[in-house]
Amino acid sequence: MVKRIQKPLYWVGSSKKDLIALPDSVRRFFGHALNVAQHGERHDATKVLKGFAGGGVLEIIKDDAAGTYRAVFTVRFEEAVFVLHCFQKKSKSGIETPKRDVEMIHTRLKMAEAIARELWNDKGKKQN
């Protein structure tokens, strides 16, 4: 059996603080699903987030008595798994992610790309 290397987890913006503010059962669920992603696998509750090129931006959805919660992350970069946004979906109409949240995810994805580039450059410097 091949053991997969666990990628580090990076929290972009306020995503960690936002996760901590969620109900305990939701936090545990998201934590487990993110750990699965760190090992190169995909949890059953994870799906591709529409509106982002390719399949590298994913979301975990968890329903709770208080509502529906989402954690959005990316596995686009070899260096790490980046958590982009954690939030409670408050819109009562449809399943579409609110525009404000989509804009935040786009912004944080660009931040993750810059961090990944730095990590990649640092990795190259250490190998030389």
JSON list of C-alpha atoms in Angstrom, two decimals:
[
{"chain": "A", "resi": 1, "resn": "MET", "atom": "CA", "xyz": [0.00, 0.00, 0.00]},
{"chain": "A", "resi": 2, "resn": "VAL", "atom": "CA", "xyz": [1.33, 3.42, -0.99]},
{"chain": "A", "resi": 3, "resn": "LYS", "atom": "CA", "xyz": [1.25, 5.97, 1.80]},
{"chain": "A", "resi": 4, "resn": "ARG", "atom": "CA", "xyz": [0.22, 9.42, 0.57]},
{"chain": "A", "resi": 5, "resn": "ILE", "atom": "CA", "xyz": [2.05, 12.45, 1.84]},
{"chain": "A", "resi": 6, "resn": "GLN", "atom": "CA", "xyz": [-0.11, 14.84, 3.80]},
{"chain": "A", "resi": 7, "resn": "LYS", "atom": "CA", "xyz": [-0.11, 18.30, 2.22]},
{"chain": "A", "resi": 8, "resn": "PRO", "atom": "CA", "xyz": [-0.03, 21.25, 4.59]},
{"chain": "A", "resi": 9, "resn": "LEU", "atom": "CA", "xyz": [-3.23, 23.20, 5.15]},
{"chain": "A", "resi": 10, "resn": "TYR", "atom": "CA", "xyz": [-3.16, 26.98, 4.69]},
{"chain": "A", "resi": 11, "resn": "TRP", "atom": "CA", "xyz": [-5.94, 29.29, 5.85]},
{"chain": "A", "resi": 12, "resn": "VAL", "atom": "CA", "xyz": [-6.49, 32.30, 3.59]},
{"chain": "A", "resi": 13, "resn": "GLY", "atom": "CA", "xyz": [-7.94, 35.51, 4.99]},
{"chain": "A", "resi": 14, "resn": "SER", "atom": "CA", "xyz": [-10.34, 34.97, 7.89]},
{"chain": "A", "resi": 15, "resn": "SER", "atom": "CA", "xyz": [-11.26, 31.41, 6.87]},
{"chain": "A", "resi": 16, "resn": "LYS", "atom": "CA", "xyz": [-9.90, 29.79, 10.06]},
{"chain": "A", "resi": 17, "resn": "LYS", "atom": "CA", "xyz": [-11.60, 32.35, 12.31]},
{"chain": "A", "resi": 18, "resn": "ASP", "atom": "CA", "xyz": [-14.81, 31.85, 10.34]},
{"chain": "A", "resi": 19, "resn": "LEU", "atom": "CA", "xyz": [-14.58, 28.07, 10.72]},
{"chain": "A", "resi": 20, "resn": "ILE", "atom": "CA", "xyz": [-14.07, 28.36, 14.48]},
{"chain": "A", "resi": 21, "resn": "ALA", "atom": "CA", "xyz": [-17.30, 30.40, 14.71]},
{"chain": "A", "resi": 22, "resn": "LEU", "atom": "CA", "xyz": [-19.37, 27.56, 13.20]},
{"chain": "A", "resi": 23, "resn": "PRO", "atom": "CA", "xyz": [-21.19, 24.92, 15.28]},
{"chain": "A", "resi": 24, "resn": "ASP", "atom": "CA", "xyz": [-18.95, 22.21, 16.74]},
{"chain": "A", "resi": 25, "resn": "SER", "atom": "CA", "xyz": [-20.43, 19.36, 14.68]},
{"chain": "A", "resi": 26, "resn": "VAL", "atom": "CA", "xyz": [-19.90, 21.36, 11.46]},
{"chain": "A", "resi": 27, "resn": "ARG", "atom": "CA", "xyz": [-16.30, 22.20, 12.42]},
{"chain": "A", "resi": 28, "resn": "ARG", "atom": "CA", "xyz": [-15.51, 18.54, 13.07]},
{"chain": "A", "resi": 29, "resn": "PHE", "atom": "CA", "xyz": [-17.13, 17.49, 9.79]},
{"chain": "A", "resi": 30, "resn": "PHE", "atom": "CA", "xyz": [-15.22, 20.11, 7.77]},
{"chain": "A", "resi": 31, "resn": "GLY", "atom": "CA", "xyz": [-11.99, 19.23, 9.59]},
{"chain": "A", "resi": 32, "resn": "HIS", "atom": "CA", "xyz": [-12.34, 15.58, 8.65]},
{"chain": "A", "resi": 33, "resn": "ALA", "atom": "CA", "xyz": [-13.16, 16.38, 5.00]},
{"chain": "A", "resi": 34, "resn": "LEU", "atom": "CA", "xyz": [-10.19, 18.77, 4.78]},
{"chain": "A", "resi": 35, "resn": "ASN", "atom": "CA", "xyz": [-7.91, 16.10, 6.25]},
{"chain": "A", "resi": 36, "resn": "VAL", "atom": "CA", "xyz": [-9.09, 13.72, 3.53]},
{"chain": "A", "resi": 37, "resn": "ALA", "atom": "CA", "xyz": [-8.16, 16.39, 0.93]},
{"chain": "A", "resi": 38, "resn": "GLN", "atom": "CA", "xyz": [-4.73, 16.82, 2.51]},
{"chain": "A", "resi": 39, "resn": "HIS", "atom": "CA", "xyz": [-4.12, 13.14, 1.78]},
{"chain": "A", "resi": 40, "resn": "GLY", "atom": "CA", "xyz": [-5.04, 13.53, -1.88]},
{"chain": "A", "resi": 41, "resn": "GLU", "atom": "CA", "xyz": [-8.52, 12.01, -1.59]},
{"chain": "A", "resi": 42, "resn": "ARG", "atom": "CA", "xyz": [-12.00, 13.47, -1.93]},
{"chain": "A", "resi": 43, "resn": "HIS", "atom": "CA", "xyz": [-14.64, 13.22, 0.81]},
{"chain": "A", "resi": 44, "resn": "ASP", "atom": "CA", "xyz": [-18.16, 12.21, -0.32]},
{"chain": "A", "resi": 45, "resn": "ALA", "atom": "CA", "xyz": [-19.56, 15.61, 0.77]},
{"chain": "A", "resi": 46, "resn": "THR", "atom": "CA", "xyz": [-17.10, 17.47, -1.49]},
{"chain": "A", "resi": 47, "resn": "LYS", "atom": "CA", "xyz": [-18.06, 18.76, -4.91]},
{"chain": "A", "resi": 48, "resn": "VAL", "atom": "CA", "xyz": [-16.62, 21.06, -7.54]},
{"chain": "A", "resi": 49, "resn": "LEU", "atom": "CA", "xyz": [-17.64, 24.69, -7.05]},
{"chain": "A", "resi": 50, "resn": "LYS", "atom": "CA", "xyz": [-19.17, 26.00, -10.26]},
{"chain": "A", "resi": 51, "resn": "GLY", "atom": "CA", "xyz": [-17.86, 29.19, -11.81]},
{"chain": "A", "resi": 52, "resn": "PHE", "atom": "CA", "xyz": [-14.18, 28.42, -11.31]},
{"chain": "A", "resi": 53, "resn": "ALA", "atom": "CA", "xyz": [-12.14, 27.07, -14.21]},
{"chain": "A", "resi": 54, "resn": "GLY", "atom": "CA", "xyz": [-11.27, 23.42, -13.79]},
{"chain": "A", "resi": 55, "resn": "GLY", "atom": "CA", "xyz": [-12.01, 21.19, -10.85]},
{"chain": "A", "resi": 56, "resn": "GLY", "atom": "CA", "xyz": [-9.48, 22.62, -8.42]},
{"chain": "A", "resi": 57, "resn": "VAL", "atom": "CA", "xyz": [-11.89, 24.72, -6.33]},
{"chain": "A", "resi": 58, "resn": "LEU", "atom": "CA", "xyz": [-14.08, 22.52, -4.19]},
{"chain": "A", "resi": 59, "resn": "GLU", "atom": "CA", "xyz": [-16.73, 22.96, -1.54]},
{"chain": "A", "resi": 60, "resn": "ILE", "atom": "CA", "xyz": [-17.88, 20.87, 1.37]},
{"chain": "A", "resi": 61, "resn": "ILE", "atom": "CA", "xyz": [-21.54, 21.23, 2.27]},
{"chain": "A", "resi": 62, "resn": "LYS", "atom": "CA", "xyz": [-22.96, 20.35, 5.67]},
{"chain": "A", "resi": 63, "resn": "ASP", "atom": "CA", "xyz": [-26.56, 20.75, 6.75]},
{"chain": "A", "resi": 64, "resn": "ASP", "atom": "CA", "xyz": [-27.23, 21.35, 10.43]},
{"chain": "A", "resi": 65, "resn": "ALA", "atom": "CA", "xyz": [-30.31, 22.18, 12.46]},
{"chain": "A", "resi": 66, "resn": "ALA", "atom": "CA", "xyz": [-29.29, 25.85, 12.26]},
{"chain": "A", "resi": 67, "resn": "GLY", "atom": "CA", "xyz": [-28.83, 25.85, 8.48]},
{"chain": "A", "resi": 68, "resn": "THR", "atom": "CA", "xyz": [-26.46, 24.99, 5.66]},
{"chain": "A", "resi": 69, "resn": "TYR", "atom": "CA", "xyz": [-22.73, 25.56, 5.95]},
{"chain": "A", "resi": 70, "resn": "ARG", "atom": "CA", "xyz": [-19.98, 25.56, 3.32]},
{"chain": "A", "resi": 71, "resn": "ALA", "atom": "CA", "xyz": [-16.22, 25.36, 3.36]},
{"chain": "A", "resi": 72, "resn": "VAL", "atom": "CA", "xyz": [-14.49, 26.25, 0.10]},
{"chain": "A", "resi": 73, "resn": "PHE", "atom": "CA", "xyz": [-10.93, 25.17, -0.60]},
{"chain": "A", "resi": 74, "resn": "THR", "atom": "CA", "xyz": [-8.54, 24.57, -3.46]},
{"chain": "A", "resi": 75, "resn": "VAL", "atom": "CA", "xyz": [-6.28, 21.68, -4.35]},
{"chain": "A", "resi": 76, "resn": "ARG", "atom": "CA", "xyz": [-4.99, 23.39, -7.52]},
{"chain": "A", "resi": 77, "resn": "PHE", "atom": "CA", "xyz": [-1.52, 23.83, -6.13]},
{"chain": "A", "resi": 78, "resn": "GLU", "atom": "CA", "xyz": [0.96, 21.07, -5.47]},
{"chain": "A", "resi": 79, "resn": "GLU", "atom": "CA", "xyz": [2.36, 22.81, -2.39]},
{"chain": "A", "resi": 80, "resn": "ALA", "atom": "CA", "xyz": [-0.70, 22.77, -0.12]},
{"chain": "A", "resi": 81, "resn": "VAL", "atom": "CA", "xyz": [-4.46, 22.68, 0.37]},
{"chain": "A", "resi": 82, "resn": "PHE", "atom": "CA", "xyz": [-5.75, 26.24, 0.78]},
{"chain": "A", "resi": 83, "resn": "VAL", "atom": "CA", "xyz": [-8.97, 26.94, 2.69]},
{"chain": "A", "resi": 84, "resn": "LEU", "atom": "CA", "xyz": [-10.52, 29.97, 1.01]},
{"chain": "A", "resi": 85, "resn": "HIS", "atom": "CA", "xyz": [-13.82, 30.57, 2.80]},
{"chain": "A", "resi": 86, "resn": "CYS", "atom": "CA", "xyz": [-16.08, 29.07, 5.50]},
{"chain": "A", "resi": 87, "resn": "PHE", "atom": "CA", "xyz": [-19.61, 30.39, 5.91]},
{"chain": "A", "resi": 88, "resn": "GLN", "atom": "CA", "xyz": [-23.26, 29.74, 6.62]},
{"chain": "A", "resi": 89, "resn": "LYS", "atom": "CA", "xyz": [-25.40, 30.03, 3.52]},
{"chain": "A", "resi": 90, "resn": "LYS", "atom": "CA", "xyz": [-28.12, 32.46, 4.47]},
{"chain": "A", "resi": 91, "resn": "SER", "atom": "CA", "xyz": [-29.96, 32.84, 1.17]},
{"chain": "A", "resi": 92, "resn": "LYS", "atom": "CA", "xyz": [-33.34, 31.19, 1.24]},
{"chain": "A", "resi": 93, "resn": "SER", "atom": "CA", "xyz": [-33.69, 31.02, -2.54]},
{"chain": "A", "resi": 94, "resn": "GLY", "atom": "CA", "xyz": [-31.87, 28.37, -4.52]},
{"chain": "A", "resi": 95, "resn": "ILE", "atom": "CA", "xyz": [-28.58, 26.63, -3.93]},
{"chain": "A", "resi": 96, "resn": "GLU", "atom": "CA", "xyz": [-26.44, 29.19, -5.72]},
{"chain": "A", "resi": 97, "resn": "THR", "atom": "CA", "xyz": [-23.53, 30.65, -3.78]},
{"chain": "A", "resi": 98, "resn": "PRO", "atom": "CA", "xyz": [-24.20, 34.34, -3.02]},
{"chain": "A", "resi": 99, "resn": "LYS", "atom": "CA", "xyz": [-22.32, 36.82, -5.25]},
{"chain": "A", "resi": 100, "resn": "ARG", "atom": "CA", "xyz": [-20.50, 38.42, -2.31]},
{"chain": "A", "resi": 101, "resn": "ASP", "atom": "CA", "xyz": [-19.13, 35.02, -1.26]},
{"chain": "A", "resi": 102, "resn": "VAL", "atom": "CA", "xyz": [-18.10, 34.15, -4.85]},
{"chain": "A", "resi": 103, "resn": "GLU", "atom": "CA", "xyz": [-16.19, 37.44, -5.11]},
{"chain": "A", "resi": 104, "resn": "MET", "atom": "CA", "xyz": [-14.42, 36.72, -1.82]},
{"chain": "A", "resi": 105, "resn": "ILE", "atom": "CA", "xyz": [-13.48, 33.24, -3.03]},
{"chain": "A", "resi": 106, "resn": "HIS", "atom": "CA", "xyz": [-12.03, 34.68, -6.26]},
{"chain": "A", "resi": 107, "resn": "THR", "atom": "CA", "xyz": [-9.97, 37.21, -4.28]},
{"chain": "A", "resi": 108, "resn": "ARG", "atom": "CA", "xyz": [-8.70, 34.59, -1.85]},
{"chain": "A", "resi": 109, "resn": "LEU", "atom": "CA", "xyz": [-7.89, 32.19, -4.69]},
{"chain": "A", "resi": 110, "resn": "LYS", "atom": "CA", "xyz": [-5.54, 34.85, -6.10]},
{"chain": "A", "resi": 111, "resn": "MET", "atom": "CA", "xyz": [-3.99, 35.18, -2.64]},
{"chain": "A", "resi": 112, "resn": "ALA", "atom": "CA", "xyz": [-3.54, 31.40, -2.45]},
{"chain": "A", "resi": 113, "resn": "GLU", "atom": "CA", "xyz": [-1.86, 31.43, -5.86]},
{"chain": "A", "resi": 114, "resn": "ALA", "atom": "CA", "xyz": [0.65, 34.02, -4.64]},
{"chain": "A", "resi": 115, "resn": "ILE", "atom": "CA", "xyz": [1.36, 32.01, -1.48]},
{"chain": "A", "resi": 116, "resn": "ALA", "atom": "CA", "xyz": [1.78, 28.80, -3.50]},
{"chain": "A", "resi": 117, "resn": "ARG", "atom": "CA", "xyz": [4.21, 30.59, -5.82]},
{"chain": "A", "resi": 118, "resn": "GLU", "atom": "CA", "xyz": [6.26, 31.71, -2.79]},
{"chain": "A", "resi": 119, "resn": "LEU", "atom": "CA", "xyz": [6.25, 28.18, -1.37]},
{"chain": "A", "resi": 120, "resn": "TRP", "atom": "CA", "xyz": [7.33, 26.78, -4.74]},
{"chain": "A", "resi": 121, "resn": "ASN", "atom": "CA", "xyz": [10.14, 29.36, -5.02]},
{"chain": "A", "resi": 122, "resn": "ASP", "atom": "CA", "xyz": [11.30, 28.65, -1.47]},
{"chain": "A", "resi": 123, "resn": "LYS", "atom": "CA", "xyz": [11.28, 24.91, -2.20]},
{"chain": "A", "resi": 124, "resn": "GLY", "atom": "CA", "xyz": [13.46, 25.49, -5.27]},
{"chain": "A", "resi": 125, "resn": "LYS", "atom": "CA", "xyz": [15.94, 27.57, -3.26]},
{"chain": "A", "resi": 126, "resn": "LYS", "atom": "CA", "xyz": [16.26, 24.86, -0.62]},
{"chain": "A", "resi": 127, "resn": "GLN", "atom": "CA", "xyz": [16.99, 22.19, -3.23]},
{"chain": "A", "resi": 128, "resn": "ASN", "atom": "CA", "xyz": [19.79, 24.21, -4.86]}
]
